[in-house]
GROMACS .gro file of C-alpha atoms in nm:
model
  406
    1UNK     CA    1   7.380 -13.183   0.233
    2UNK     CA    2   7.129 -13.352  -0.001
    3UNK     CA    3   6.994 -13.695  -0.047
    4UNK     CA    4   7.051 -13.959  -0.311
    5UNK     CA    5   6.879 -14.287  -0.375
    6UNK     CA    6   7.174 -14.452  -0.543
    7UNK     CA    7   7.202 -14.722  -0.275
    8UNK     CA    8   6.935 -14.962  -0.178
    9UNK     CA    9   6.775 -14.839   0.137
   10UNK     CA   10   6.741 -15.061   0.440
   11UNK     CA   11   6.405 -15.195   0.512
   12UNK     CA   12   6.191 -14.981   0.724
   13UNK     CA   13   5.836 -14.958   0.831
   14UNK     CA   14   5.581 -14.788   0.622
   15UNK     CA   15   5.574 -14.419   0.642
   16UNK     CA   16   5.401 -14.132   0.476
   17UNK     CA   17   5.582 -13.817   0.362
   18UNK     CA   18   5.546 -13.536   0.110
   19UNK     CA   19   5.749 -13.478  -0.204
   20UNK     CA   20   5.743 -13.149  -0.403
   21UNK     CA   21   5.877 -13.110  -0.753
   22UNK     CA   22   6.182 -12.890  -0.688
   23UNK     CA   23   6.220 -12.784  -1.048
   24UNK     CA   24   5.877 -12.691  -1.160
   25UNK     CA   25   5.711 -12.611  -0.831
   26UNK     CA   26   5.443 -12.863  -0.920
   27UNK     CA   27   5.163 -13.000  -0.703
   28UNK     CA   28   5.223 -13.186  -0.383
   29UNK     CA   29   5.219 -13.560  -0.422
   30UNK     CA   30   5.137 -13.789  -0.127
   31UNK     CA   31   5.356 -14.100  -0.137
   32UNK     CA   32   5.345 -14.400   0.094
   33UNK     CA   33   5.660 -14.597   0.134
   34UNK     CA   34   5.974 -14.629   0.332
   35UNK     CA   35   6.141 -14.314   0.452
   36UNK     CA   36   6.435 -14.182   0.250
   37UNK     CA   37   6.776 -14.317   0.314
   38UNK     CA   38   7.038 -14.074   0.434
   39UNK     CA   39   7.382 -14.190   0.341
   40UNK     CA   40   7.660 -14.166   0.587
   41UNK     CA   41   7.920 -14.190   0.315
   42UNK     CA   42   8.066 -13.886   0.148
   43UNK     CA   43   7.844 -13.753  -0.121
   44UNK     CA   44   7.957 -13.841  -0.468
   45UNK     CA   45   7.937 -13.593  -0.746
   46UNK     CA   46   7.709 -13.688  -1.022
   47UNK     CA   47   7.865 -13.691  -1.365
   48UNK     CA   48   7.817 -13.371  -1.561
   49UNK     CA   49   7.531 -13.371  -1.804
   50UNK     CA   50   7.613 -13.449  -2.164
   51UNK     CA   51   7.726 -13.163  -2.385
   52UNK     CA   52   7.445 -12.965  -2.532
   53UNK     CA   53   7.203 -13.046  -2.255
   54UNK     CA   54   7.062 -12.791  -2.013
   55UNK     CA   55   6.932 -12.858  -1.667
   56UNK     CA   56   6.560 -12.883  -1.650
   57UNK     CA   57   6.519 -12.543  -1.487
   58UNK     CA   58   6.674 -12.373  -1.794
   59UNK     CA   59   6.532 -12.584  -2.072
   60UNK     CA   60   6.267 -12.311  -2.142
   61UNK     CA   61   6.444 -11.995  -2.268
   62UNK     CA   62   6.265 -11.678  -2.162
   63UNK     CA   63   6.215 -11.418  -2.447
   64UNK     CA   64   6.455 -11.119  -2.433
   65UNK     CA   65   6.285 -10.789  -2.349
   66UNK     CA   66   6.261 -10.525  -2.623
   67UNK     CA   67   6.406 -10.277  -2.375
   68UNK     CA   68   6.727 -10.483  -2.344
   69UNK     CA   69   6.991 -10.298  -2.552
   70UNK     CA   70   7.161 -10.631  -2.630
   71UNK     CA   71   6.866 -10.723  -2.844
   72UNK     CA   72   6.863 -10.402  -3.052
   73UNK     CA   73   6.953 -10.410  -3.420
   74UNK     CA   74   7.179 -10.161  -3.600
   75UNK     CA   75   6.873  -9.983  -3.738
   76UNK     CA   76   6.743  -9.926  -3.385
   77UNK     CA   77   7.079  -9.787  -3.275
   78UNK     CA   78   7.082  -9.556  -3.578
   79UNK     CA   79   6.737  -9.421  -3.493
   80UNK     CA   80   6.840  -9.364  -3.132
   81UNK     CA   81   7.155  -9.184  -3.243
   82UNK     CA   82   6.950  -8.958  -3.471
   83UNK     CA   83   6.710  -8.877  -3.188
   84UNK     CA   84   7.003  -8.792  -2.959
   85UNK     CA   85   7.147  -8.557  -3.222
   86UNK     CA   86   6.811  -8.381  -3.262
   87UNK     CA   87   6.781  -8.343  -2.885
   88UNK     CA   88   7.132  -8.196  -2.866
   89UNK     CA   89   7.046  -7.947  -3.141
   90UNK     CA   90   6.729  -7.843  -2.963
   91UNK     CA   91   6.895  -7.821  -2.622
   92UNK     CA   92   7.227  -7.661  -2.722
   93UNK     CA   93   7.212  -7.504  -3.070
   94UNK     CA   94   6.863  -7.353  -3.057
   95UNK     CA   95   6.925  -7.142  -2.745
   96UNK     CA   96   7.249  -7.018  -2.901
   97UNK     CA   97   7.069  -6.912  -3.219
   98UNK     CA   98   6.791  -6.748  -3.021
   99UNK     CA   99   7.051  -6.558  -2.821
  100UNK     CA  100   7.218  -6.443  -3.142
  101UNK     CA  101   6.886  -6.327  -3.287
  102UNK     CA  102   6.816  -6.127  -2.970
  103UNK     CA  103   7.155  -5.959  -2.946
  104UNK     CA  104   7.122  -5.585  -2.911
  105UNK     CA  105   7.375  -5.314  -2.825
  106UNK     CA  106   7.378  -5.137  -2.493
  107UNK     CA  107   7.261  -4.782  -2.570
  108UNK     CA  108   7.327  -4.671  -2.215
  109UNK     CA  109   7.318  -4.302  -2.126
  110UNK     CA  110   7.602  -4.078  -2.240
  111UNK     CA  111   7.670  -3.730  -2.108
  112UNK     CA  112   7.666  -3.486  -2.400
  113UNK     CA  113   7.801  -3.133  -2.406
  114UNK     CA  114   7.774  -2.877  -2.686
  115UNK     CA  115   8.071  -2.890  -2.921
  116UNK     CA  116   7.969  -2.696  -3.232
  117UNK     CA  117   7.681  -2.481  -3.353
  118UNK     CA  118   7.546  -2.351  -3.683
  119UNK     CA  119   7.310  -2.061  -3.629
  120UNK     CA  120   7.227  -1.698  -3.705
  121UNK     CA  121   7.372  -1.485  -3.981
  122UNK     CA  122   7.700  -1.681  -3.975
  123UNK     CA  123   7.525  -2.010  -4.050
  124UNK     CA  124   7.679  -2.053  -4.396
  125UNK     CA  125   8.022  -1.930  -4.287
  126UNK     CA  126   8.094  -2.278  -4.154
  127UNK     CA  127   8.031  -2.441  -4.492
  128UNK     CA  128   8.222  -2.479  -4.817
  129UNK     CA  129   8.016  -2.442  -5.135
  130UNK     CA  130   8.053  -2.731  -5.378
  131UNK     CA  131   8.083  -2.598  -5.733
  132UNK     CA  132   8.012  -2.770  -6.065
  133UNK     CA  133   7.813  -3.064  -6.193
  134UNK     CA  134   7.663  -3.314  -5.952
  135UNK     CA  135   7.863  -3.634  -5.875
  136UNK     CA  136   7.534  -3.833  -5.879
  137UNK     CA  137   7.446  -3.727  -6.237
  138UNK     CA  138   7.197  -3.468  -6.122
  139UNK     CA  139   7.054  -3.212  -6.365
  140UNK     CA  140   7.199  -2.914  -6.176
  141UNK     CA  141   7.473  -2.657  -6.173
  142UNK     CA  142   7.595  -2.616  -5.816
  143UNK     CA  143   7.701  -2.254  -5.779
  144UNK     CA  144   7.965  -2.094  -5.555
  145UNK     CA  145   7.874  -1.872  -5.262
  146UNK     CA  146   7.895  -1.545  -5.452
  147UNK     CA  147   7.667  -1.669  -5.730
  148UNK     CA  148   7.429  -1.820  -5.474
  149UNK     CA  149   7.403  -1.481  -5.304
  150UNK     CA  150   7.334  -1.306  -5.637
  151UNK     CA  151   7.053  -1.551  -5.716
  152UNK     CA  152   6.931  -1.541  -5.354
  153UNK     CA  153   6.978  -1.919  -5.325
  154UNK     CA  154   7.132  -1.904  -4.975
  155UNK     CA  155   7.080  -1.649  -4.703
  156UNK     CA  156   7.065  -1.638  -4.323
  157UNK     CA  157   6.911  -1.414  -4.060
  158UNK     CA  158   6.941  -1.412  -3.683
  159UNK     CA  159   6.703  -1.706  -3.649
  160UNK     CA  160   6.679  -1.883  -3.984
  161UNK     CA  161   6.889  -2.012  -4.276
  162UNK     CA  162   6.754  -2.088  -4.624
  163UNK     CA  163   6.897  -2.293  -4.912
  164UNK     CA  164   6.695  -2.317  -5.234
  165UNK     CA  165   6.675  -2.401  -5.603
  166UNK     CA  166   6.673  -2.125  -5.863
  167UNK     CA  167   6.327  -2.021  -5.986
  168UNK     CA  168   6.432  -1.736  -6.215
  169UNK     CA  169   6.581  -1.908  -6.518
  170UNK     CA  170   6.327  -2.020  -6.780
  171UNK     CA  171   6.322  -2.131  -7.145
  172UNK     CA  172   6.384  -1.777  -7.273
  173UNK     CA  173   6.662  -1.693  -7.034
  174UNK     CA  174   7.025  -1.650  -7.131
  175UNK     CA  175   7.172  -1.871  -7.017
  176UNK     CA  176   6.879  -2.107  -6.989
  177UNK     CA  177   6.848  -2.427  -6.787
  178UNK     CA  178   6.886  -2.667  -7.079
  179UNK     CA  179   7.194  -2.824  -6.918
  180UNK     CA  180   7.066  -2.807  -6.562
  181UNK     CA  181   6.912  -2.569  -6.312
  182UNK     CA  182   7.111  -2.365  -6.061
  183UNK     CA  183   7.115  -2.511  -5.711
  184UNK     CA  184   7.334  -2.529  -5.402
  185UNK     CA  185   7.533  -2.793  -5.217
  186UNK     CA  186   7.719  -2.695  -4.898
  187UNK     CA  187   7.962  -2.909  -4.697
  188UNK     CA  188   8.068  -2.833  -4.340
  189UNK     CA  189   8.431  -2.733  -4.298
  190UNK     CA  190   8.449  -2.938  -3.981
  191UNK     CA  191   8.449  -3.316  -4.003
  192UNK     CA  192   8.313  -3.526  -3.720
  193UNK     CA  193   8.370  -3.865  -3.560
  194UNK     CA  194   8.068  -3.967  -3.353
  195UNK     CA  195   7.839  -3.732  -3.171
  196UNK     CA  196   7.480  -3.620  -3.128
  197UNK     CA  197   7.352  -3.396  -3.407
  198UNK     CA  198   7.041  -3.181  -3.359
  199UNK     CA  199   6.882  -3.034  -3.672
  200UNK     CA  200   6.600  -2.779  -3.638
  201UNK     CA  201   6.418  -2.814  -3.972
  202UNK     CA  202   6.136  -2.573  -4.049
  203UNK     CA  203   6.075  -2.649  -4.415
  204UNK     CA  204   6.172  -2.940  -4.642
  205UNK     CA  205   6.208  -2.911  -5.023
  206UNK     CA  206   5.977  -3.105  -5.249
  207UNK     CA  207   5.840  -3.101  -5.603
  208UNK     CA  208   5.865  -3.298  -5.927
  209UNK     CA  209   6.228  -3.361  -6.019
  210UNK     CA  210   6.373  -3.269  -5.677
  211UNK     CA  211   6.617  -3.482  -5.478
  212UNK     CA  212   6.701  -3.295  -5.155
  213UNK     CA  213   6.907  -3.437  -4.872
  214UNK     CA  214   7.049  -3.356  -4.530
  215UNK     CA  215   7.333  -3.602  -4.481
  216UNK     CA  216   7.683  -3.673  -4.353
  217UNK     CA  217   7.975  -3.806  -4.557
  218UNK     CA  218   8.349  -3.776  -4.608
  219UNK     CA  219   8.344  -3.616  -4.955
  220UNK     CA  220   8.699  -3.726  -5.033
  221UNK     CA  221   8.656  -4.088  -4.917
  222UNK     CA  222   8.323  -4.226  -5.027
  223UNK     CA  223   8.220  -4.501  -4.968
  224UNK     CA  224   8.520  -4.602  -4.756
  225UNK     CA  225   8.422  -4.371  -4.470
  226UNK     CA  226   8.048  -4.426  -4.504
  227UNK     CA  227   7.743  -4.207  -4.554
  228UNK     CA  228   7.457  -4.124  -4.318
  229UNK     CA  229   7.140  -3.988  -4.480
  230UNK     CA  230   6.940  -3.811  -4.209
  231UNK     CA  231   6.663  -3.662  -4.424
  232UNK     CA  232   6.601  -3.750  -4.787
  233UNK     CA  233   6.311  -3.767  -5.033
  234UNK     CA  234   6.240  -3.737  -5.405
  235UNK     CA  235   5.983  -3.573  -5.632
  236UNK     CA  236   5.656  -3.500  -5.449
  237UNK     CA  237   5.791  -3.661  -5.131
  238UNK     CA  238   5.459  -3.825  -5.049
  239UNK     CA  239   5.624  -4.135  -4.896
  240UNK     CA  240   5.781  -3.957  -4.599
  241UNK     CA  241   6.140  -3.921  -4.485
  242UNK     CA  242   6.404  -4.181  -4.566
  243UNK     CA  243   6.705  -4.245  -4.337
  244UNK     CA  244   6.982  -4.457  -4.490
  245UNK     CA  245   7.336  -4.583  -4.440
  246UNK     CA  246   7.574  -4.646  -4.731
  247UNK     CA  247   7.895  -4.839  -4.660
  248UNK     CA  248   8.159  -5.071  -4.791
  249UNK     CA  249   8.105  -5.446  -4.755
  250UNK     CA  250   8.017  -5.632  -4.435
  251UNK     CA  251   7.756  -5.401  -4.286
  252UNK     CA  252   7.408  -5.547  -4.254
  253UNK     CA  253   7.097  -5.466  -4.055
  254UNK     CA  254   6.923  -5.804  -4.052
  255UNK     CA  255   6.932  -5.803  -3.672
  256UNK     CA  256   6.717  -5.698  -3.381
  257UNK     CA  257   6.621  -5.331  -3.414
  258UNK     CA  258   6.401  -5.107  -3.201
  259UNK     CA  259   6.242  -4.839  -3.417
  260UNK     CA  260   5.912  -4.705  -3.544
  261UNK     CA  261   6.017  -4.673  -3.910
  262UNK     CA  262   5.984  -4.939  -4.179
  263UNK     CA  263   6.299  -5.114  -4.299
  264UNK     CA  264   6.352  -5.099  -4.676
  265UNK     CA  265   6.676  -5.296  -4.722
  266UNK     CA  266   6.906  -5.477  -4.480
  267UNK     CA  267   7.235  -5.462  -4.671
  268UNK     CA  268   7.418  -5.128  -4.643
  269UNK     CA  269   7.689  -5.223  -4.895
  270UNK     CA  270   7.697  -4.965  -5.174
  271UNK     CA  271   7.758  -5.230  -5.443
  272UNK     CA  272   7.425  -5.404  -5.377
  273UNK     CA  273   7.075  -5.302  -5.486
  274UNK     CA  274   7.208  -5.019  -5.705
  275UNK     CA  275   7.353  -4.846  -5.400
  276UNK     CA  276   7.014  -4.830  -5.230
  277UNK     CA  277   7.179  -4.873  -4.889
  278UNK     CA  278   6.998  -4.995  -4.579
  279UNK     CA  279   6.711  -4.751  -4.561
  280UNK     CA  280   6.430  -4.689  -4.314
  281UNK     CA  281   6.117  -4.492  -4.400
  282UNK     CA  282   5.911  -4.279  -4.163
  283UNK     CA  283   5.538  -4.196  -4.203
  284UNK     CA  284   5.420  -3.961  -4.477
  285UNK     CA  285   5.400  -3.660  -4.245
  286UNK     CA  286   5.770  -3.684  -4.159
  287UNK     CA  287   5.867  -3.494  -4.475
  288UNK     CA  288   5.717  -3.274  -4.747
  289UNK     CA  289   5.401  -3.067  -4.748
  290UNK     CA  290   5.241  -3.227  -4.440
  291UNK     CA  291   5.564  -3.182  -4.242
  292UNK     CA  292   5.597  -2.820  -4.354
  293UNK     CA  293   5.233  -2.739  -4.272
  294UNK     CA  294   5.305  -2.843  -3.913
  295UNK     CA  295   5.603  -2.602  -3.899
  296UNK     CA  296   5.850  -2.887  -3.929
  297UNK     CA  297   6.029  -3.013  -3.622
  298UNK     CA  298   6.361  -3.142  -3.491
  299UNK     CA  299   6.554  -3.434  -3.634
  300UNK     CA  300   6.822  -3.581  -3.405
  301UNK     CA  301   7.093  -3.827  -3.507
  302UNK     CA  302   7.309  -4.010  -3.252
  303UNK     CA  303   7.626  -4.169  -3.388
  304UNK     CA  304   7.820  -4.390  -3.147
  305UNK     CA  305   8.005  -4.722  -3.158
  306UNK     CA  306   7.694  -4.909  -3.044
  307UNK     CA  307   7.497  -4.787  -3.345
  308UNK     CA  308   7.339  -4.495  -3.529
  309UNK     CA  309   6.987  -4.383  -3.442
  310UNK     CA  310   6.760  -4.111  -3.580
  311UNK     CA  311   6.461  -3.949  -3.408
  312UNK     CA  312   6.208  -3.713  -3.564
  313UNK     CA  313   6.010  -3.487  -3.331
  314UNK     CA  314   5.716  -3.274  -3.437
  315UNK     CA  315   5.736  -2.905  -3.353
  316UNK     CA  316   5.491  -2.955  -3.066
  317UNK     CA  317   5.669  -3.266  -2.941
  318UNK     CA  318   6.032  -3.161  -2.906
  319UNK     CA  319   6.177  -3.305  -2.581
  320UNK     CA  320   6.241  -3.040  -2.313
  321UNK     CA  321   6.604  -3.152  -2.275
  322UNK     CA  322   6.665  -3.066  -2.642
  323UNK     CA  323   6.523  -2.718  -2.594
  324UNK     CA  324   6.730  -2.680  -2.275
  325UNK     CA  325   7.042  -2.795  -2.463
  326UNK     CA  326   7.096  -3.087  -2.226
  327UNK     CA  327   6.995  -3.367  -2.464
  328UNK     CA  328   6.963  -3.721  -2.331
  329UNK     CA  329   6.865  -3.973  -2.602
  330UNK     CA  330   6.818  -4.246  -2.340
  331UNK     CA  331   6.492  -4.071  -2.242
  332UNK     CA  332   6.354  -4.023  -2.594
  333UNK     CA  333   6.201  -4.365  -2.639
  334UNK     CA  334   6.185  -4.557  -2.964
  335UNK     CA  335   6.388  -4.408  -3.249
  336UNK     CA  336   6.250  -4.352  -3.598
  337UNK     CA  337   6.546  -4.546  -3.740
  338UNK     CA  338   6.785  -4.779  -3.561
  339UNK     CA  339   7.110  -4.905  -3.714
  340UNK     CA  340   7.272  -5.124  -3.444
  341UNK     CA  341   7.629  -5.251  -3.455
  342UNK     CA  342   7.520  -5.615  -3.425
  343UNK     CA  343   7.630  -5.700  -3.779
  344UNK     CA  344   7.809  -5.378  -3.870
  345UNK     CA  345   8.124  -5.237  -3.712
  346UNK     CA  346   8.012  -4.876  -3.688
  347UNK     CA  347   8.355  -4.755  -3.578
  348UNK     CA  348   8.532  -4.890  -3.888
  349UNK     CA  349   8.263  -4.797  -4.141
  350UNK     CA  350   8.204  -4.431  -4.044
  351UNK     CA  351   8.474  -4.165  -4.006
  352UNK     CA  352   8.549  -3.800  -4.082
  353UNK     CA  353   8.194  -3.698  -4.170
  354UNK     CA  354   8.098  -3.353  -4.298
  355UNK     CA  355   7.741  -3.225  -4.270
  356UNK     CA  356   7.604  -3.175  -4.621
  357UNK     CA  357   7.288  -2.993  -4.732
  358UNK     CA  358   7.188  -2.990  -5.098
  359UNK     CA  359   6.899  -2.998  -5.342
  360UNK     CA  360   6.976  -3.217  -5.640
  361UNK     CA  361   6.748  -3.242  -5.944
  362UNK     CA  362   6.670  -3.561  -6.135
  363UNK     CA  363   6.990  -3.767  -6.105
  364UNK     CA  364   7.022  -4.133  -6.012
  365UNK     CA  365   6.742  -4.134  -5.757
  366UNK     CA  366   6.474  -3.879  -5.851
  367UNK     CA  367   6.529  -3.938  -6.221
  368UNK     CA  368   6.526  -4.314  -6.175
  369UNK     CA  369   6.176  -4.315  -6.023
  370UNK     CA  370   6.036  -4.011  -6.204
  371UNK     CA  371   5.819  -4.213  -6.442
  372UNK     CA  372   5.641  -4.377  -6.146
  373UNK     CA  373   5.600  -4.053  -5.948
  374UNK     CA  374   5.296  -3.915  -6.129
  375UNK     CA  375   5.495  -3.613  -6.250
  376UNK     CA  376   5.454  -3.483  -6.608
  377UNK     CA  377   5.684  -3.505  -6.910
  378UNK     CA  378   6.031  -3.638  -6.836
  379UNK     CA  379   6.254  -3.524  -6.552
  380UNK     CA  380   6.511  -3.310  -6.734
  381UNK     CA  381   6.263  -3.138  -6.965
  382UNK     CA  382   6.035  -3.056  -6.676
  383UNK     CA  383   6.321  -2.917  -6.466
  384UNK     CA  384   6.461  -2.709  -6.751
  385UNK     CA  385   6.133  -2.550  -6.862
  386UNK     CA  386   5.930  -2.496  -6.542
  387UNK     CA  387   6.108  -2.259  -6.302
  388UNK     CA  388   5.794  -2.185  -6.101
  389UNK     CA  389   5.759  -2.556  -6.022
  390UNK     CA  390   6.037  -2.512  -5.767
  391UNK     CA  391   5.879  -2.256  -5.540
  392UNK     CA  392   5.863  -2.519  -5.264
  393UNK     CA  393   6.211  -2.653  -5.334
  394UNK     CA  394   6.392  -2.497  -5.039
  395UNK     CA  395   6.535  -2.590  -4.701
  396UNK     CA  396   6.476  -2.368  -4.402
  397UNK     CA  397   6.664  -2.432  -4.076
  398UNK     CA  398   6.646  -2.284  -3.730
  399UNK     CA  399   6.999  -2.406  -3.660
  400UNK     CA  400   7.222  -2.710  -3.600
  401UNK     CA  401   7.392  -2.820  -3.279
  402UNK     CA  402   7.662  -3.085  -3.248
  403UNK     CA  403   7.719  -3.249  -2.908
  404UNK     CA  404   8.010  -3.468  -2.805
  405UNK     CA  405   8.005  -3.736  -2.535
  406UNK     CA  406   8.224  -3.652  -2.237
   0.00000   0.00000   0.00000
């Protein structure tokens, strides 16, 4: 119930009462006069205010807060949307990319048992001798086993096997070496799919014009079945050992790797970088004269679906489990070279591999960098006319063991 003053009030005695402005909460006003009249008739509704008018309490429009979304312009909404997208990228995409960058195969322990062995006087019996000119345009004549024996280029005793370059043929010889020097390339009769390969290497070949290698490949299906270079160097071999994979397309090593060697290239595809492959280089004393002066050592290569890894151990640092023929790579620590399967399907790129040992001369690699090697003359002339320059161009092995995972 309220009051109205629409009707004339009856007379009444003077009175004093208070009136407060109900709209604006104004000051109290003291008024003397008759008391208000309370109607006993039903209250009549006042007519609605004219259109366009607002009651006094709402005549002053309060400003809309900047935090009220209803007041935001399209530009503000666009900025907010962009910020939300950035936040989503940071919160969702970034962790995914970090996880991808940190992916690494599980090189968990495998139980290896001896499967094959190359040792003693029968060392070369397990190899075929490649005969003829070199497939990599080397300046050599690879000779068969009988010719190699005549020239003393391969021989084996109870505890060592040697493969070398000819040092007897000079400019006055008949025949001479004007079309290439005699050398040897042997390929294991057995082909392998995965395994742990232990190579006892006592001496590595080096010298101007040389391109020696200890490697695995399927000779009849290159590059389809891949290539694993375990030990390789050229000329004076002052840069250390190089370990490399060569494959068909879609095999890269731009991923997390755990190794002590220095990566040279990340793409293993043979059609890139002039077939340089994805190489890793070890320190200078891992090959050549410094390596030989320390009596060599053991090079181990593990090939499994998770990846391919190579270790090089000095003669005085060979793990006891290798000597005991119970090898366990999970205890060997950081590898010299690590080729994980993160961006390369190892199982599809590597198959049917033969162990190959050879000493090439000049060719695509040694000949290609000969001018920058500090060696005299040009590669082919030097090789043809300086037989004594190859006195250090020989491999000497204590033996090979091949282990399979059980």
